[in-house]
mmCIF file of C-alpha atoms in Angstrom:
data_model
loop_
_atom_site.group_PDB
_atom_site.id
_atom_site.type_symbol
_atom_site.label_atom_id
_atom_site.label_comp_id
_atom_site.label_asym_id
_atom_site.label_seq_id
_atom_site.Cartn_x
_atom_site.Cartn_y
_atom_site.Cartn_z
ATOM 1 C CA LEU A 1 0.000 0.000 0.000
ATOM 2 C CA VAL A 2 1.220 3.459 -0.859
ATOM 3 C CA MET A 3 1.739 5.678 2.186
ATOM 4 C CA GLN A 4 0.745 9.312 1.575
ATOM 5 C CA GLY A 5 0.603 11.898 4.364
ATOM 6 C CA ARG A 6 -1.143 10.634 7.451
ATOM 7 C CA LEU A 7 -2.154 7.137 6.404
ATOM 8 C CA LEU A 8 -3.014 4.079 8.339
ATOM 9 C CA ALA A 9 -3.207 0.660 6.760
ATOM 10 C CA ALA A 10 -5.711 -1.248 8.844
ATOM 11 C CA TRP A 11 -7.072 -4.764 8.935
ATOM 12 C CA GLN A 12 -10.780 -4.445 9.467
ATOM 13 C CA SER A 13 -13.609 -6.903 9.705
ATOM 14 C CA LEU A 14 -16.537 -4.901 8.435
ATOM 15 C CA ASP A 15 -19.983 -6.469 8.394
ATOM 16 C CA ALA A 16 -21.170 -4.238 5.559
ATOM 17 C CA GLU A 17 -20.287 -4.600 1.896
ATOM 18 C CA SER A 18 -16.662 -4.141 0.949
ATOM 19 C CA PRO A 19 -15.575 -0.543 1.441
ATOM 20 C CA GLN A 20 -14.533 1.343 -1.667
ATOM 21 C CA PRO A 21 -11.744 3.908 -2.095
ATOM 22 C CA GLY A 22 -13.074 7.397 -1.484
ATOM 23 C CA CYS A 23 -15.620 6.158 1.058
ATOM 24 C CA ARG A 24 -15.642 7.948 4.423
ATOM 25 C CA LEU A 25 -15.568 5.924 7.611
ATOM 26 C CA ARG A 26 -15.395 6.359 11.322
ATOM 27 C CA CYS A 27 -13.844 4.087 13.908
ATOM 28 C CA ARG A 28 -13.682 3.919 17.698
ATOM 29 C CA GLU A 29 -12.305 1.433 20.168
ATOM 30 C CA GLU A 30 -15.352 1.228 22.440
ATOM 31 C CA PRO A 31 -18.806 2.757 22.866
ATOM 32 C CA GLY A 32 -18.504 6.286 24.218
ATOM 33 C CA ALA A 33 -14.964 6.734 22.922
ATOM 34 C CA THR A 34 -14.134 9.509 20.486
ATOM 35 C CA TRP A 35 -14.713 8.662 16.821
ATOM 36 C CA SER A 36 -11.790 8.879 14.416
ATOM 37 C CA TYR A 37 -12.926 9.942 10.946
ATOM 38 C CA GLY A 38 -11.118 9.148 7.731
ATOM 39 C CA ARG A 39 -11.348 8.444 4.049
ATOM 40 C CA ILE A 40 -10.409 5.122 2.473
ATOM 41 C CA LEU A 41 -7.637 5.649 -0.058
ATOM 42 C CA ASN A 42 -6.942 2.072 -1.171
ATOM 43 C CA THR A 43 -8.056 -1.470 -0.584
ATOM 44 C CA ALA A 44 -5.737 -4.408 -1.072
ATOM 45 C CA ASP A 45 -6.578 -6.767 -3.947
ATOM 46 C CA GLU A 46 -5.973 -9.841 -1.818
ATOM 47 C CA SER A 47 -8.321 -8.685 0.933
ATOM 48 C CA PRO A 48 -11.015 -6.010 0.713
ATOM 49 C CA THR A 49 -10.662 -5.431 4.452
ATOM 50 C CA LEU A 50 -7.014 -4.365 4.291
ATOM 51 C CA LEU A 51 -7.452 -0.636 4.043
ATOM 52 C CA SER A 52 -5.274 2.400 3.577
ATOM 53 C CA VAL A 53 -6.988 5.286 5.373
ATOM 54 C CA ARG A 54 -6.204 8.993 5.754
ATOM 55 C CA TRP A 55 -7.510 10.004 9.166
ATOM 56 C CA GLU A 56 -9.049 13.462 9.539
ATOM 57 C CA ASN A 57 -8.689 13.870 13.296
ATOM 58 C CA ASP A 58 -5.626 11.761 13.992
ATOM 59 C CA THR A 59 -2.265 12.744 15.379
ATOM 60 C CA GLU A 60 0.822 12.442 13.215
ATOM 61 C CA ASP A 61 1.215 8.790 14.276
ATOM 62 C CA VAL A 62 1.286 6.494 11.257
ATOM 63 C CA GLN A 63 1.068 2.735 11.757
ATOM 64 C CA GLU A 64 1.581 0.258 8.951
ATOM 65 C CA LEU A 65 -0.780 -2.499 10.072
ATOM 66 C CA VAL A 66 -3.286 -2.435 12.874
ATOM 67 C CA ASP A 67 -5.811 -5.112 13.742
ATOM 68 C CA VAL A 68 -8.992 -3.154 14.472
ATOM 69 C CA SER A 69 -11.355 -6.083 14.243
ATOM 70 C CA ASN A 70 -12.459 -5.317 17.801
ATOM 71 C CA PHE A 71 -13.176 -1.691 16.921
ATOM 72 C CA GLU A 72 -16.554 -0.271 16.044
ATOM 73 C CA VAL A 73 -16.297 0.736 12.373
ATOM 74 C CA GLU A 74 -18.948 2.444 10.258
ATOM 75 C CA THR A 75 -18.894 3.596 6.671
ATOM 76 C CA LEU A 76 -20.459 7.017 6.201
ATOM 77 C CA PRO A 77 -22.618 8.313 3.368
ATOM 78 C CA SER A 78 -21.119 10.771 0.948
ATOM 79 C CA ASP A 79 -21.231 14.399 2.098
ATOM 80 C CA PRO A 80 -21.494 16.823 -0.840
ATOM 81 C CA LEU A 81 -20.162 19.732 1.239
ATOM 82 C CA GLN A 82 -17.116 17.739 2.332
ATOM 83 C CA ASP A 83 -16.617 16.497 -1.220
ATOM 84 C CA LEU A 84 -16.731 20.067 -2.554
ATOM 85 C CA LEU A 85 -14.196 21.297 -0.006
ATOM 86 C CA GLU A 86 -11.879 18.394 -0.748
ATOM 87 C CA GLY A 87 -12.209 19.071 -4.486
ATOM 88 C CA LEU A 88 -11.351 22.740 -4.008
ATOM 89 C CA GLU A 89 -8.402 21.830 -1.789
ATOM 90 C CA SER A 90 -7.145 19.281 -4.311
ATOM 91 C CA ALA A 91 -7.450 21.760 -7.193
ATOM 92 C CA ARG A 92 -5.556 24.429 -5.228
ATOM 93 C CA GLU A 93 -2.813 21.948 -4.259
ATOM 94 C CA GLN A 94 -2.469 20.947 -7.917
ATOM 95 C CA ASP A 95 -2.215 24.620 -8.943
ATOM 96 C CA LEU A 96 0.527 25.198 -6.392
ATOM 97 C CA GLU A 97 2.419 22.067 -7.435
ATOM 98 C CA GLU A 98 2.313 23.165 -11.072
ATOM 99 C CA ALA A 99 3.608 26.603 -10.092
ATOM 100 C CA GLU A 100 6.400 25.278 -7.886
ATOM 101 C CA GLY A 101 9.363 27.600 -7.962
ATOM 102 C CA ALA A 102 7.385 30.466 -9.488
ATOM 103 C CA ASP A 103 7.251 33.880 -7.825
ATOM 104 C CA ALA A 104 3.489 34.161 -8.350
ATOM 105 C CA VAL A 105 0.492 32.058 -9.255
ATOM 106 C CA LEU A 106 -2.055 33.413 -11.717
ATOM 107 C CA PHE A 107 -5.648 32.209 -11.921
ATOM 108 C CA THR A 108 -8.087 32.816 -14.726
ATOM 109 C CA LEU A 109 -11.167 34.878 -14.064
ATOM 110 C CA GLU A 110 -13.289 31.816 -14.871
ATOM 111 C CA ASP A 111 -11.478 29.771 -12.212
ATOM 112 C CA ILE A 112 -12.044 32.475 -9.619
ATOM 113 C CA GLN A 113 -15.722 32.783 -10.592
ATOM 114 C CA GLU A 114 -16.207 29.005 -10.356
ATOM 115 C CA GLU A 115 -14.590 28.973 -6.935
ATOM 116 C CA LEU A 116 -16.727 31.923 -5.804
ATOM 117 C CA GLU A 117 -19.886 30.153 -6.980
ATOM 118 C CA SER A 118 -18.784 27.022 -5.129
ATOM 119 C CA PHE A 119 -18.336 29.007 -1.931
ATOM 120 C CA ARG A 120 -21.706 30.704 -2.416
ATOM 121 C CA TRP A 121 -23.382 27.321 -2.828
ATOM 122 C CA LEU A 122 -21.472 25.995 0.175
ATOM 123 C CA SER A 123 -22.582 28.969 2.296
ATOM 124 C CA ALA A 124 -26.197 28.546 1.221
ATOM 125 C CA GLU A 125 -26.095 24.820 2.076
ATOM 126 C CA VAL A 126 -24.555 25.503 5.478
ATOM 127 C CA MET A 127 -27.230 28.118 6.200
ATOM 128 C CA GLN A 128 -29.961 25.661 5.134
ATOM 129 C CA GLN A 129 -28.529 22.979 7.386
ATOM 130 C CA ARG A 130 -28.330 25.512 10.222
ATOM 131 C CA ARG A 131 -32.022 26.373 9.760
ATOM 132 C CA GLU A 132 -32.896 22.663 9.719
ATOM 133 C CA LEU A 133 -30.872 22.145 12.896
ATOM 134 C CA GLU A 134 -32.644 25.047 14.608
ATOM 135 C CA GLU A 135 -36.033 23.627 13.574
ATOM 136 C CA LEU A 136 -35.052 20.220 14.923
ATOM 137 C CA GLU A 137 -33.865 21.780 18.175
ATOM 138 C CA GLU A 138 -37.191 23.621 18.525
ATOM 139 C CA GLU A 139 -39.109 20.412 17.798
ATOM 140 C CA ASN A 140 -36.958 18.583 20.323
ATOM 141 C CA GLU A 141 -37.731 21.228 22.951
ATOM 142 C CA ARG A 142 -41.469 20.954 22.231
ATOM 143 C CA MET A 143 -41.253 17.180 22.563
ATOM 144 C CA ARG A 144 -39.408 17.519 25.896
ATOM 145 C CA GLU A 145 -42.109 19.862 27.154
ATOM 146 C CA GLU A 146 -44.780 17.409 26.006
ATOM 147 C CA GLN A 147 -42.923 14.563 27.656
ATOM 148 C CA THR A 148 -42.742 16.515 30.915
ATOM 149 C CA LEU A 149 -46.473 17.242 30.741
ATOM 150 C CA ILE A 150 -47.298 13.586 30.077
ATOM 151 C CA ARG A 151 -45.003 12.503 32.922
ATOM 152 C CA GLU A 152 -46.711 14.949 35.297
ATOM 153 C CA GLN A 153 -50.149 13.716 34.202
ATOM 154 C CA TYR A 154 -49.041 10.125 34.693
ATOM 155 C CA GLU A 155 -47.669 10.856 38.162
ATOM 156 C CA GLN A 156 -50.896 12.649 39.074
ATOM 157 C CA MET A 157 -52.961 9.681 37.835
ATOM 158 C CA MET A 158 -50.798 7.299 39.869
ATOM 159 C CA GLU A 159 -51.227 9.434 42.990
ATOM 160 C CA GLU A 160 -55.003 9.543 42.465
ATOM 161 C CA ALA A 161 -55.051 5.761 41.936
ATOM 162 C CA GLU A 162 -53.086 5.242 45.151
ATOM 163 C CA LEU A 163 -55.452 7.564 47.023
ATOM 164 C CA GLY A 164 -58.450 5.703 45.559
ATOM 165 C CA GLU A 165 -57.067 2.362 46.719
ATOM 166 C CA GLY A 166 -56.576 3.674 50.228
ATOM 167 C CA THR A 167 -60.230 4.509 50.756
#
């Protein structure tokens, strides 16, 4: 497996279908532990569970092979916002690599406009998700209030039933 940046080649026994390169995953040692998020870069031909992963929230530690069969591992659905940011980052890294040694990097107006439109879309999506989160938080608060009311009614009914049995 090719090691690039912060990679971890890991032996994993996943119950789901074979993970594919580019797929996001998360892994933790035990319930309640902090999740480590990453993206699968390569799978070995001889075993679809031998993975090369770039971790997003890992330290600089790189291990060649780790048996994480006892870990909780989940593959994550694609995130268009994350994909867009990674695409923009990759494009900018490629631009800088191509301009290595140059005193300046020039971008076409079209490239700048495309990037600006991408950031506008990204901002709009983040704002939409924020509104959805706020709506869900409000709904959650209403449900908590309803739950409290139902609990109080239940406790009152139980007290009345106990009083009724005592007479």
